[in-house]
mmCIF file of C-alpha atoms in Angstrom:
data_model
loop_
_atom_site.group_PDB
_atom_site.id
_atom_site.type_symbol
_atom_site.label_atom_id
_atom_site.label_comp_id
_atom_site.label_asym_id
_atom_site.label_seq_id
_atom_site.Cartn_x
_atom_site.Cartn_y
_atom_site.Cartn_z
ATOM 1 C CA UNK A 1 56.321 23.772 -12.636
ATOM 2 C CA UNK A 2 57.522 26.117 -9.956
ATOM 3 C CA UNK A 3 57.154 29.818 -10.589
ATOM 4 C CA UNK A 4 60.300 31.819 -11.166
ATOM 5 C CA UNK A 5 59.570 33.887 -8.063
ATOM 6 C CA UNK A 6 59.332 30.755 -5.899
ATOM 7 C CA UNK A 7 62.605 29.406 -7.259
ATOM 8 C CA UNK A 8 64.371 32.700 -6.481
ATOM 9 C CA UNK A 9 62.844 32.701 -3.004
ATOM 10 C CA UNK A 10 64.115 29.173 -2.363
ATOM 11 C CA UNK A 11 67.598 30.170 -3.483
ATOM 12 C CA UNK A 12 67.581 33.060 -1.019
ATOM 13 C CA UNK A 13 66.470 30.776 1.803
ATOM 14 C CA UNK A 14 69.139 28.226 0.895
ATOM 15 C CA UNK A 15 71.853 30.920 1.095
ATOM 16 C CA UNK A 16 70.344 32.198 4.351
ATOM 17 C CA UNK A 17 70.608 28.718 5.884
ATOM 18 C CA UNK A 18 74.295 28.570 4.962
ATOM 19 C CA UNK A 19 74.917 32.013 6.481
ATOM 20 C CA UNK A 20 72.913 31.200 9.647
ATOM 21 C CA UNK A 21 74.918 28.012 10.109
ATOM 22 C CA UNK A 22 78.222 29.827 9.603
ATOM 23 C CA UNK A 23 77.632 33.101 11.457
ATOM 24 C CA UNK A 24 74.584 32.387 13.611
ATOM 25 C CA UNK A 25 71.111 33.897 13.159
ATOM 26 C CA UNK A 26 72.056 36.855 15.359
ATOM 27 C CA UNK A 27 75.293 37.406 13.442
ATOM 28 C CA UNK A 28 73.612 37.491 10.011
ATOM 29 C CA UNK A 29 71.960 40.672 8.741
ATOM 30 C CA UNK A 30 69.568 41.033 5.808
ATOM 31 C CA UNK A 31 72.298 43.167 4.254
ATOM 32 C CA UNK A 32 74.782 40.231 4.520
ATOM 33 C CA UNK A 33 72.217 38.010 2.882
ATOM 34 C CA UNK A 34 71.494 40.421 0.041
ATOM 35 C CA UNK A 35 75.227 40.649 -0.614
ATOM 36 C CA UNK A 36 75.566 36.878 -0.573
ATOM 37 C CA UNK A 37 72.794 36.374 -3.135
ATOM 38 C CA UNK A 38 73.990 39.319 -5.212
ATOM 39 C CA UNK A 39 70.861 41.457 -4.984
ATOM 40 C CA UNK A 40 70.227 44.865 -3.554
ATOM 41 C CA UNK A 41 68.196 44.708 -0.353
ATOM 42 C CA UNK A 42 65.110 46.325 -1.941
ATOM 43 C CA UNK A 43 64.926 43.609 -4.605
ATOM 44 C CA UNK A 44 65.400 40.876 -2.024
ATOM 45 C CA UNK A 45 62.478 42.176 0.039
ATOM 46 C CA UNK A 46 60.327 41.459 -2.990
ATOM 47 C CA UNK A 47 60.892 37.759 -2.267
ATOM 48 C CA UNK A 48 61.144 37.615 1.496
ATOM 49 C CA UNK A 49 59.989 40.046 4.173
ATOM 50 C CA UNK A 50 62.287 39.439 7.150
ATOM 51 C CA UNK A 51 64.871 37.288 8.890
ATOM 52 C CA UNK A 52 62.038 35.966 11.081
ATOM 53 C CA UNK A 53 60.195 34.753 8.008
ATOM 54 C CA UNK A 54 63.327 32.999 6.708
ATOM 55 C CA UNK A 55 64.041 31.295 10.020
ATOM 56 C CA UNK A 56 60.418 30.206 10.288
ATOM 57 C CA UNK A 57 60.454 28.813 6.735
ATOM 58 C CA UNK A 58 63.657 26.830 7.346
ATOM 59 C CA UNK A 59 62.570 25.377 10.704
ATOM 60 C CA UNK A 60 59.077 24.386 9.547
ATOM 61 C CA UNK A 61 60.229 22.953 6.222
ATOM 62 C CA UNK A 62 62.475 20.572 8.134
ATOM 63 C CA UNK A 63 59.947 19.816 10.878
ATOM 64 C CA UNK A 64 57.185 19.170 8.334
ATOM 65 C CA UNK A 65 59.447 16.892 6.315
ATOM 66 C CA UNK A 66 60.066 14.774 9.416
ATOM 67 C CA UNK A 67 56.389 14.678 10.389
ATOM 68 C CA UNK A 68 55.179 13.857 6.861
ATOM 69 C CA UNK A 69 57.739 11.111 6.339
ATOM 70 C CA UNK A 70 56.975 9.674 9.755
ATOM 71 C CA UNK A 71 53.283 9.453 8.831
ATOM 72 C CA UNK A 72 54.182 7.589 5.625
ATOM 73 C CA UNK A 73 56.526 5.214 7.404
ATOM 74 C CA UNK A 74 53.895 4.612 10.071
ATOM 75 C CA UNK A 75 51.425 3.378 7.425
ATOM 76 C CA UNK A 76 53.969 1.190 5.622
ATOM 77 C CA UNK A 77 53.920 -2.573 5.904
ATOM 78 C CA UNK A 78 57.141 -2.870 7.911
ATOM 79 C CA UNK A 79 58.266 -4.270 11.249
ATOM 80 C CA UNK A 80 58.894 -1.772 14.051
ATOM 81 C CA UNK A 81 62.635 -2.242 13.605
ATOM 82 C CA UNK A 82 62.364 -1.539 9.879
ATOM 83 C CA UNK A 83 60.325 1.582 10.627
ATOM 84 C CA UNK A 84 62.913 2.849 13.080
ATOM 85 C CA UNK A 85 65.703 2.116 10.611
ATOM 86 C CA UNK A 86 63.808 4.024 7.907
ATOM 87 C CA UNK A 87 63.580 7.013 10.256
ATOM 88 C CA UNK A 88 67.284 6.935 11.110
ATOM 89 C CA UNK A 89 67.979 6.795 7.354
ATOM 90 C CA UNK A 90 65.698 9.798 6.855
ATOM 91 C CA UNK A 91 67.711 11.769 9.417
ATOM 92 C CA UNK A 92 70.987 10.829 7.711
ATOM 93 C CA UNK A 93 69.509 11.647 4.308
ATOM 94 C CA UNK A 94 68.379 15.122 5.375
ATOM 95 C CA UNK A 95 71.753 15.822 6.956
ATOM 96 C CA UNK A 96 73.670 14.884 3.826
ATOM 97 C CA UNK A 97 71.349 16.757 1.441
ATOM 98 C CA UNK A 98 70.159 19.734 3.537
ATOM 99 C CA UNK A 99 72.862 19.992 6.193
ATOM 100 C CA UNK A 100 72.622 23.748 6.727
ATOM 101 C CA UNK A 101 68.820 23.724 7.056
ATOM 102 C CA UNK A 102 68.924 20.805 9.501
ATOM 103 C CA UNK A 103 71.598 22.591 11.517
ATOM 104 C CA UNK A 104 69.466 25.755 11.717
ATOM 105 C CA UNK A 105 66.334 23.775 12.669
ATOM 106 C CA UNK A 106 68.327 21.862 15.329
ATOM 107 C CA UNK A 107 70.175 24.792 16.853
ATOM 108 C CA UNK A 108 68.385 28.057 16.058
ATOM 109 C CA UNK A 109 64.690 27.168 16.540
ATOM 110 C CA UNK A 110 64.948 28.957 19.896
ATOM 111 C CA UNK A 111 65.067 32.304 18.046
ATOM 112 C CA UNK A 112 61.636 31.772 16.449
ATOM 113 C CA UNK A 113 58.918 34.296 17.336
ATOM 114 C CA UNK A 114 56.834 33.217 20.373
ATOM 115 C CA UNK A 115 53.858 31.679 18.522
ATOM 116 C CA UNK A 116 56.061 29.956 15.944
ATOM 117 C CA UNK A 117 58.242 28.712 18.763
ATOM 118 C CA UNK A 118 55.283 27.038 20.462
ATOM 119 C CA UNK A 119 54.109 25.484 17.206
ATOM 120 C CA UNK A 120 57.620 24.210 16.454
ATOM 121 C CA UNK A 121 57.976 22.700 19.919
ATOM 122 C CA UNK A 122 54.594 20.989 19.506
ATOM 123 C CA UNK A 123 55.644 19.455 16.180
ATOM 124 C CA UNK A 124 58.887 18.238 17.678
ATOM 125 C CA UNK A 125 57.121 16.779 20.713
ATOM 126 C CA UNK A 126 54.603 15.059 18.423
ATOM 127 C CA UNK A 127 57.478 13.556 16.407
ATOM 128 C CA UNK A 128 59.362 12.396 19.503
ATOM 129 C CA UNK A 129 56.197 10.880 20.991
ATOM 130 C CA UNK A 130 55.510 8.833 17.854
ATOM 131 C CA UNK A 131 59.098 7.643 17.777
ATOM 132 C CA UNK A 132 58.903 6.713 21.454
ATOM 133 C CA UNK A 133 55.696 4.789 20.711
ATOM 134 C CA UNK A 134 57.498 2.826 17.952
ATOM 135 C CA UNK A 135 60.221 1.896 20.436
ATOM 136 C CA UNK A 136 57.708 0.995 23.140
ATOM 137 C CA UNK A 137 55.685 -1.215 20.776
ATOM 138 C CA UNK A 138 58.874 -2.779 19.427
ATOM 139 C CA UNK A 139 59.894 -3.721 22.961
ATOM 140 C CA UNK A 140 56.476 -5.181 23.719
ATOM 141 C CA UNK A 141 56.522 -7.170 20.483
ATOM 142 C CA UNK A 142 59.882 -8.645 21.494
ATOM 143 C CA UNK A 143 61.620 -7.056 18.497
ATOM 144 C CA UNK A 144 63.688 -4.619 20.526
ATOM 145 C CA UNK A 145 65.753 -4.957 23.675
ATOM 146 C CA UNK A 146 64.494 -3.900 27.076
ATOM 147 C CA UNK A 147 66.185 -0.519 27.252
ATOM 148 C CA UNK A 148 64.689 2.656 28.666
ATOM 149 C CA UNK A 149 62.466 4.140 25.937
ATOM 150 C CA UNK A 150 63.460 7.794 26.442
ATOM 151 C CA UNK A 151 67.136 6.863 26.510
ATOM 152 C CA UNK A 152 66.713 4.865 23.278
ATOM 153 C CA UNK A 153 64.811 7.732 21.634
ATOM 154 C CA UNK A 154 67.420 10.387 22.398
ATOM 155 C CA UNK A 155 70.368 8.067 21.743
ATOM 156 C CA UNK A 156 69.047 7.318 18.227
ATOM 157 C CA UNK A 157 68.383 10.987 17.455
ATOM 158 C CA UNK A 158 71.687 12.141 18.915
ATOM 159 C CA UNK A 159 73.822 9.389 17.378
ATOM 160 C CA UNK A 160 73.359 10.812 13.866
ATOM 161 C CA UNK A 161 73.728 14.510 14.719
ATOM 162 C CA UNK A 162 77.456 14.627 13.906
ATOM 163 C CA UNK A 163 76.759 13.729 10.255
ATOM 164 C CA UNK A 164 75.630 17.265 9.439
ATOM 165 C CA UNK A 165 78.918 18.667 10.797
ATOM 166 C CA UNK A 166 81.220 16.097 9.278
ATOM 167 C CA UNK A 167 79.892 14.582 6.104
ATOM 168 C CA UNK A 168 81.130 15.901 2.786
ATOM 169 C CA UNK A 169 81.252 14.333 -0.659
ATOM 170 C CA UNK A 170 85.053 14.263 -0.494
ATOM 171 C CA UNK A 171 85.444 12.342 2.777
ATOM 172 C CA UNK A 172 85.838 9.120 0.846
ATOM 173 C CA UNK A 173 82.776 7.532 2.463
ATOM 174 C CA UNK A 174 79.722 6.898 0.354
ATOM 175 C CA UNK A 175 76.279 7.677 1.746
ATOM 176 C CA UNK A 176 75.569 3.958 1.595
ATOM 177 C CA UNK A 177 78.583 3.079 3.751
ATOM 178 C CA UNK A 178 77.697 5.891 6.148
ATOM 179 C CA UNK A 179 74.127 4.609 6.511
ATOM 180 C CA UNK A 180 75.158 0.978 6.822
ATOM 181 C CA UNK A 181 77.762 1.645 9.503
ATOM 182 C CA UNK A 182 75.393 3.776 11.587
ATOM 183 C CA UNK A 183 72.482 1.339 11.280
ATOM 184 C CA UNK A 184 74.761 -1.591 12.145
ATOM 185 C CA UNK A 185 76.022 0.113 15.305
ATOM 186 C CA UNK A 186 72.597 1.237 16.511
ATOM 187 C CA UNK A 187 70.608 -1.895 15.693
ATOM 188 C CA UNK A 188 73.118 -4.772 15.818
ATOM 189 C CA UNK A 189 75.697 -3.197 18.122
ATOM 190 C CA UNK A 190 79.368 -2.451 17.677
ATOM 191 C CA UNK A 191 80.408 -5.609 19.520
ATOM 192 C CA UNK A 192 80.581 -8.625 17.264
ATOM 193 C CA UNK A 193 79.181 -11.192 19.632
ATOM 194 C CA UNK A 194 77.394 -8.739 21.866
ATOM 195 C CA UNK A 195 74.137 -10.632 21.606
ATOM 196 C CA UNK A 196 75.618 -13.802 23.049
ATOM 197 C CA UNK A 197 76.546 -12.158 26.311
ATOM 198 C CA UNK A 198 73.013 -11.044 27.075
ATOM 199 C CA UNK B 1 93.916 20.320 51.553
ATOM 200 C CA UNK B 2 92.940 22.928 49.013
ATOM 201 C CA UNK B 3 93.620 26.522 49.838
ATOM 202 C CA UNK B 4 90.648 28.760 50.528
ATOM 203 C CA UNK B 5 91.568 30.904 47.547
ATOM 204 C CA UNK B 6 91.542 27.890 45.214
ATOM 205 C CA UNK B 7 88.158 26.775 46.496
ATOM 206 C CA UNK B 8 86.678 30.227 45.920
ATOM 207 C CA UNK B 9 88.205 30.285 42.424
ATOM 208 C CA UNK B 10 86.635 26.936 41.596
ATOM 209 C CA UNK B 11 83.253 28.182 42.784
ATOM 210 C CA UNK B 12 83.525 31.196 40.486
ATOM 211 C CA UNK B 13 84.435 28.966 37.531
ATOM 212 C CA UNK B 14 81.542 26.625 38.314
ATOM 213 C CA UNK B 15 79.084 29.563 38.248
ATOM 214 C CA UNK B 16 80.699 30.879 35.071
ATOM 215 C CA UNK B 17 80.142 27.529 33.332
ATOM 216 C CA UNK B 18 76.445 27.664 34.274
ATOM 217 C CA UNK B 19 76.148 31.232 32.950
ATOM 218 C CA UNK B 20 78.064 30.430 29.729
ATOM 219 C CA UNK B 21 75.788 27.452 29.095
ATOM 220 C CA UNK B 22 72.648 29.526 29.721
ATOM 221 C CA UNK B 23 73.542 32.834 28.052
ATOM 222 C CA UNK B 24 76.510 31.974 25.852
ATOM 223 C CA UNK B 25 80.100 33.135 26.367
ATOM 224 C CA UNK B 26 79.412 36.298 24.350
ATOM 225 C CA UNK B 27 76.235 37.012 26.321
ATOM 226 C CA UNK B 28 77.931 36.761 29.739
ATOM 227 C CA UNK B 29 79.862 39.705 31.192
ATOM 228 C CA UNK B 30 82.281 39.670 34.127
ATOM 229 C CA UNK B 31 79.745 41.951 35.806
ATOM 230 C CA UNK B 32 77.005 39.281 35.387
ATOM 231 C CA UNK B 33 79.356 36.739 36.883
ATOM 232 C CA UNK B 34 80.297 38.919 39.862
ATOM 233 C CA UNK B 35 76.598 39.452 40.550
ATOM 234 C CA UNK B 36 75.933 35.723 40.278
ATOM 235 C CA UNK B 37 78.631 34.827 42.807
ATOM 236 C CA UNK B 38 77.680 37.753 45.066
ATOM 237 C CA UNK B 39 81.009 39.610 44.925
ATOM 238 C CA UNK B 40 81.947 43.034 43.711
ATOM 239 C CA UNK B 41 83.971 42.870 40.493
ATOM 240 C CA UNK B 42 87.180 44.121 42.158
ATOM 241 C CA UNK B 43 87.114 41.230 44.654
ATOM 242 C CA UNK B 44 86.396 38.706 41.919
ATOM 243 C CA UNK B 45 89.430 39.858 39.914
ATOM 244 C CA UNK B 46 91.505 38.785 42.913
ATOM 245 C CA UNK B 47 90.608 35.187 41.964
ATOM 246 C CA UNK B 48 90.359 35.289 38.215
ATOM 247 C CA UNK B 49 91.708 37.745 35.671
ATOM 248 C CA UNK B 50 89.379 37.508 32.658
ATOM 249 C CA UNK B 51 86.614 35.698 30.820
ATOM 250 C CA UNK B 52 89.312 34.255 28.541
ATOM 251 C CA UNK B 53 91.043 32.709 31.529
ATOM 252 C CA UNK B 54 87.769 31.187 32.741
ATOM 253 C CA UNK B 55 86.901 29.734 29.334
ATOM 254 C CA UNK B 56 90.413 28.331 28.993
ATOM 255 C CA UNK B 57 90.255 26.749 32.456
ATOM 256 C CA UNK B 58 86.897 25.106 31.754
ATOM 257 C CA UNK B 59 87.846 23.757 28.318
ATOM 258 C CA UNK B 60 91.242 22.385 29.401
ATOM 259 C CA UNK B 61 89.956 20.882 32.638
ATOM 260 C CA UNK B 62 87.505 18.822 30.604
ATOM 261 C CA UNK B 63 89.969 17.999 27.810
ATOM 262 C CA UNK B 64 92.656 16.961 30.299
ATOM 263 C CA UNK B 65 90.197 14.788 32.197
ATOM 264 C CA UNK B 66 89.398 12.910 28.986
ATOM 265 C CA UNK B 67 93.052 12.550 27.991
ATOM 266 C CA UNK B 68 94.172 11.424 31.479
ATOM 267 C CA UNK B 69 91.382 8.878 31.845
ATOM 268 C CA UNK B 70 92.025 7.578 28.351
ATOM 269 C CA UNK B 71 95.680 6.974 29.246
ATOM 270 C CA UNK B 72 94.609 5.023 32.351
ATOM 271 C CA UNK B 73 92.067 2.972 30.445
ATOM 272 C CA UNK B 74 94.665 2.283 27.737
ATOM 273 C CA UNK B 75 96.985 0.686 30.314
ATOM 274 C CA UNK B 76 94.254 -1.345 31.998
ATOM 275 C CA UNK B 77 93.984 -5.086 31.513
ATOM 276 C CA UNK B 78 90.749 -4.980 29.501
ATOM 277 C CA UNK B 79 89.506 -6.090 26.080
ATOM 278 C CA UNK B 80 89.108 -3.389 23.429
ATOM 279 C CA UNK B 81 85.335 -3.552 23.856
ATOM 280 C CA UNK B 82 85.675 -3.083 27.605
ATOM 281 C CA UNK B 83 87.980 -0.129 27.031
ATOM 282 C CA UNK B 84 85.516 1.513 24.661
ATOM 283 C CA UNK B 85 82.675 0.895 27.105
ATOM 284 C CA UNK B 86 84.713 2.458 29.895
ATOM 285 C CA UNK B 87 85.219 5.549 27.717
ATOM 286 C CA UNK B 88 81.519 5.852 26.879
ATOM 287 C CA UNK B 89 80.814 5.561 30.616
ATOM 288 C CA UNK B 90 83.349 8.310 31.279
ATOM 289 C CA UNK B 91 81.522 10.601 28.848
ATOM 290 C CA UNK B 92 78.180 9.865 30.506
ATOM 291 C CA UNK B 93 79.709 10.349 33.943
ATOM 292 C CA UNK B 94 81.153 13.774 33.070
ATOM 293 C CA UNK B 95 77.856 14.853 31.539
ATOM 294 C CA UNK B 96 75.858 13.921 34.617
ATOM 295 C CA UNK B 97 78.320 15.436 37.092
ATOM 296 C CA UNK B 98 79.781 18.414 35.177
ATOM 297 C CA UNK B 99 77.105 19.064 32.548
ATOM 298 C CA UNK B 100 77.686 22.811 32.238
ATOM 299 C CA UNK B 101 81.479 22.473 31.896
ATOM 300 C CA UNK B 102 81.114 19.711 29.283
ATOM 301 C CA UNK B 103 78.614 21.841 27.380
ATOM 302 C CA UNK B 104 81.020 24.811 27.348
ATOM 303 C CA UNK B 105 83.959 22.612 26.275
ATOM 304 C CA UNK B 106 81.808 21.037 23.520
ATOM 305 C CA UNK B 107 80.228 24.202 22.157
ATOM 306 C CA UNK B 108 82.295 27.244 23.134
ATOM 307 C CA UNK B 109 85.884 26.056 22.601
ATOM 308 C CA UNK B 110 85.819 28.056 19.353
ATOM 309 C CA UNK B 111 85.990 31.289 21.389
ATOM 310 C CA UNK B 112 89.361 30.358 22.935
ATOM 311 C CA UNK B 113 92.290 32.666 22.171
ATOM 312 C CA UNK B 114 94.284 31.587 19.081
ATOM 313 C CA UNK B 115 97.102 29.695 20.834
ATOM 314 C CA UNK B 116 94.743 28.028 23.314
ATOM 315 C CA UNK B 117 92.460 27.131 20.435
ATOM 316 C CA UNK B 118 95.261 25.307 18.637
ATOM 317 C CA UNK B 119 96.286 23.465 21.801
ATOM 318 C CA UNK B 120 92.680 22.472 22.488
ATOM 319 C CA UNK B 121 92.203 21.193 18.942
ATOM 320 C CA UNK B 122 95.427 19.173 19.256
ATOM 321 C CA UNK B 123 94.233 17.558 22.497
ATOM 322 C CA UNK B 124 90.884 16.721 20.940
ATOM 323 C CA UNK B 125 92.515 15.287 17.828
ATOM 324 C CA UNK B 126 94.870 13.222 20.004
ATOM 325 C CA UNK B 127 91.880 11.869 21.937
ATOM 326 C CA UNK B 128 89.918 11.042 18.783
ATOM 327 C CA UNK B 129 92.932 9.341 17.205
ATOM 328 C CA UNK B 130 93.427 7.074 20.222
ATOM 329 C CA UNK B 131 89.747 6.200 20.244
ATOM 330 C CA UNK B 132 89.870 5.464 16.519
ATOM 331 C CA UNK B 133 92.903 3.220 17.147
ATOM 332 C CA UNK B 134 90.926 1.273 19.784
ATOM 333 C CA UNK B 135 88.133 0.742 17.267
ATOM 334 C CA UNK B 136 90.569 -0.244 14.508
ATOM 335 C CA UNK B 137 92.376 -2.741 16.753
ATOM 336 C CA UNK B 138 89.052 -4.093 18.005
ATOM 337 C CA UNK B 139 87.961 -4.737 14.432
ATOM 338 C CA UNK B 140 91.253 -6.460 13.581
ATOM 339 C CA UNK B 141 91.009 -8.609 16.702
ATOM 340 C CA UNK B 142 87.537 -9.711 15.615
ATOM 341 C CA UNK B 143 85.932 -8.155 18.693
ATOM 342 C CA UNK B 144 84.094 -5.431 16.818
ATOM 343 C CA UNK B 145 82.028 -5.404 13.664
ATOM 344 C CA UNK B 146 83.373 -4.285 10.331
ATOM 345 C CA UNK B 147 81.996 -0.758 10.334
ATOM 346 C CA UNK B 148 83.770 2.353 9.103
ATOM 347 C CA UNK B 149 86.116 3.475 11.895
ATOM 348 C CA UNK B 150 85.441 7.222 11.607
ATOM 349 C CA UNK B 151 81.700 6.625 11.505
ATOM 350 C CA UNK B 152 81.937 4.420 14.605
ATOM 351 C CA UNK B 153 84.077 6.996 16.417
ATOM 352 C CA UNK B 154 81.716 9.917 15.803
ATOM 353 C CA UNK B 155 78.585 7.846 16.342
ATOM 354 C CA UNK B 156 79.821 6.777 19.795
ATOM 355 C CA UNK B 157 80.811 10.325 20.770
ATOM 356 C CA UNK B 158 77.624 11.859 19.382
ATOM 357 C CA UNK B 159 75.250 9.221 20.777
ATOM 358 C CA UNK B 160 75.833 10.403 24.359
ATOM 359 C CA UNK B 161 75.805 14.155 23.707
ATOM 360 C CA UNK B 162 72.082 14.557 24.535
ATOM 361 C CA UNK B 163 72.697 13.412 28.139
ATOM 362 C CA UNK B 164 74.140 16.770 29.138
ATOM 363 C CA UNK B 165 71.000 18.551 27.880
ATOM 364 C CA UNK B 166 68.452 16.112 29.240
ATOM 365 C CA UNK B 167 69.636 14.302 32.329
ATOM 366 C CA UNK B 168 68.520 15.525 35.715
ATOM 367 C CA UNK B 169 68.251 13.798 39.086
ATOM 368 C CA UNK B 170 64.448 14.082 38.920
ATOM 369 C CA UNK B 171 63.911 12.411 35.531
ATOM 370 C CA UNK B 172 63.204 9.124 37.294
ATOM 371 C CA UNK B 173 66.117 7.364 35.585
ATOM 372 C CA UNK B 174 69.115 6.330 37.644
ATOM 373 C CA UNK B 175 72.603 6.876 36.280
ATOM 374 C CA UNK B 176 72.983 3.096 36.234
ATOM 375 C CA UNK B 177 69.894 2.627 34.035
ATOM 376 C CA UNK B 178 71.032 5.458 31.798
ATOM 377 C CA UNK B 179 74.480 3.896 31.355
ATOM 378 C CA UNK B 180 73.139 0.388 30.847
ATOM 379 C CA UNK B 181 70.613 1.444 28.215
ATOM 380 C CA UNK B 182 73.160 3.465 26.246
ATOM 381 C CA UNK B 183 75.843 0.757 26.408
ATOM 382 C CA UNK B 184 73.315 -1.893 25.385
ATOM 383 C CA UNK B 185 72.219 0.090 22.327
ATOM 384 C CA UNK B 186 75.741 0.965 21.180
ATOM 385 C CA UNK B 187 77.430 -2.380 21.809
ATOM 386 C CA UNK B 188 74.677 -5.004 21.529
ATOM 387 C CA UNK B 189 72.246 -3.064 19.337
ATOM 388 C CA UNK B 190 68.648 -2.031 19.814
ATOM 389 C CA UNK B 191 67.337 -4.977 17.804
ATOM 390 C CA UNK B 192 66.884 -8.094 19.895
ATOM 391 C CA UNK B 193 68.059 -10.657 17.403
ATOM 392 C CA UNK B 194 70.058 -8.242 15.305
ATOM 393 C CA UNK B 195 73.165 -10.416 15.434
ATOM 394 C CA UNK B 196 71.426 -13.403 13.915
ATOM 395 C CA UNK B 197 70.642 -11.545 10.730
ATOM 396 C CA UNK B 198 74.249 -10.719 10.047
#
């Protein structure tokens, strides 16, 4: 069971992510946040010490989720293609369930304090390198096409970035349809008989 | 032949796009820009009247390029798939040749003045609708896979967005390789025998 204090802290961070996404980290004050969560500032400081701490918590929660899940997927008994698909699904999943946090981690990491910034960049690099290694191995194993590895890496990561901006429950597209359409495009291609031409 | 004044104006706008991309529209002053182009502010105002005018010029130059090229591609004697590929190539081309301007048009359009903002949104919507119609028709013609049209539209547009942030002459990847890898992933799929499974 989570402690009451931890739950309250998480609620504050959740609201902070929404405000950061809407008004930017620079445009959000601790006073705005206190107002949003309906506390006076003094009470809020009982749970969280600064905007820096909030930003750090959001960015590293997301980064650690990616790194942890990647490690699990790496160990799983799956083909390289299945592993890559699982990672793309993970990105879509985080964007549909924690859109504001993902947006902050994607766009506002540059405002982290210097040592956090370096640590965050290292985690991201580590994640990208592992993903690149999946693609490289998949090519060597004949599972994946002979495309440039860096281009494939960034195309996969970038191709799902719009989801966080666009997806809402009321768009009339289920998460399943969203996932299936994206995975189909990226792994089978939009063109119906595209494989025959090659 | 372009007039000298027009050439100088274009140079100022080019530098402004670089500054906007680096420091944000809000973080760039006309004084910063004058310094960057090596003019005193009074001389610069001879060419350009305000930051608003610069932002408007950059955003509409890019938007009009997309709309004009789309109209040409629409009239061309090509399959739907070829038309879509030509549009993806256009996006890559603009990002490798006018990266800063594309970045400003993608990220800073929200700072346009109210009436420009509405006009810009209309142009973008018009562009997206035409692209969606290509995808829809391509599906009906049996050229493209049965994926959700909106998902396909945004996945295509988003998949190339990283290029503007990443691509440089010295990355060791030619524009041709970049284009080929991206088009292969999006239209044939990353998975080698992906089509056979379907």
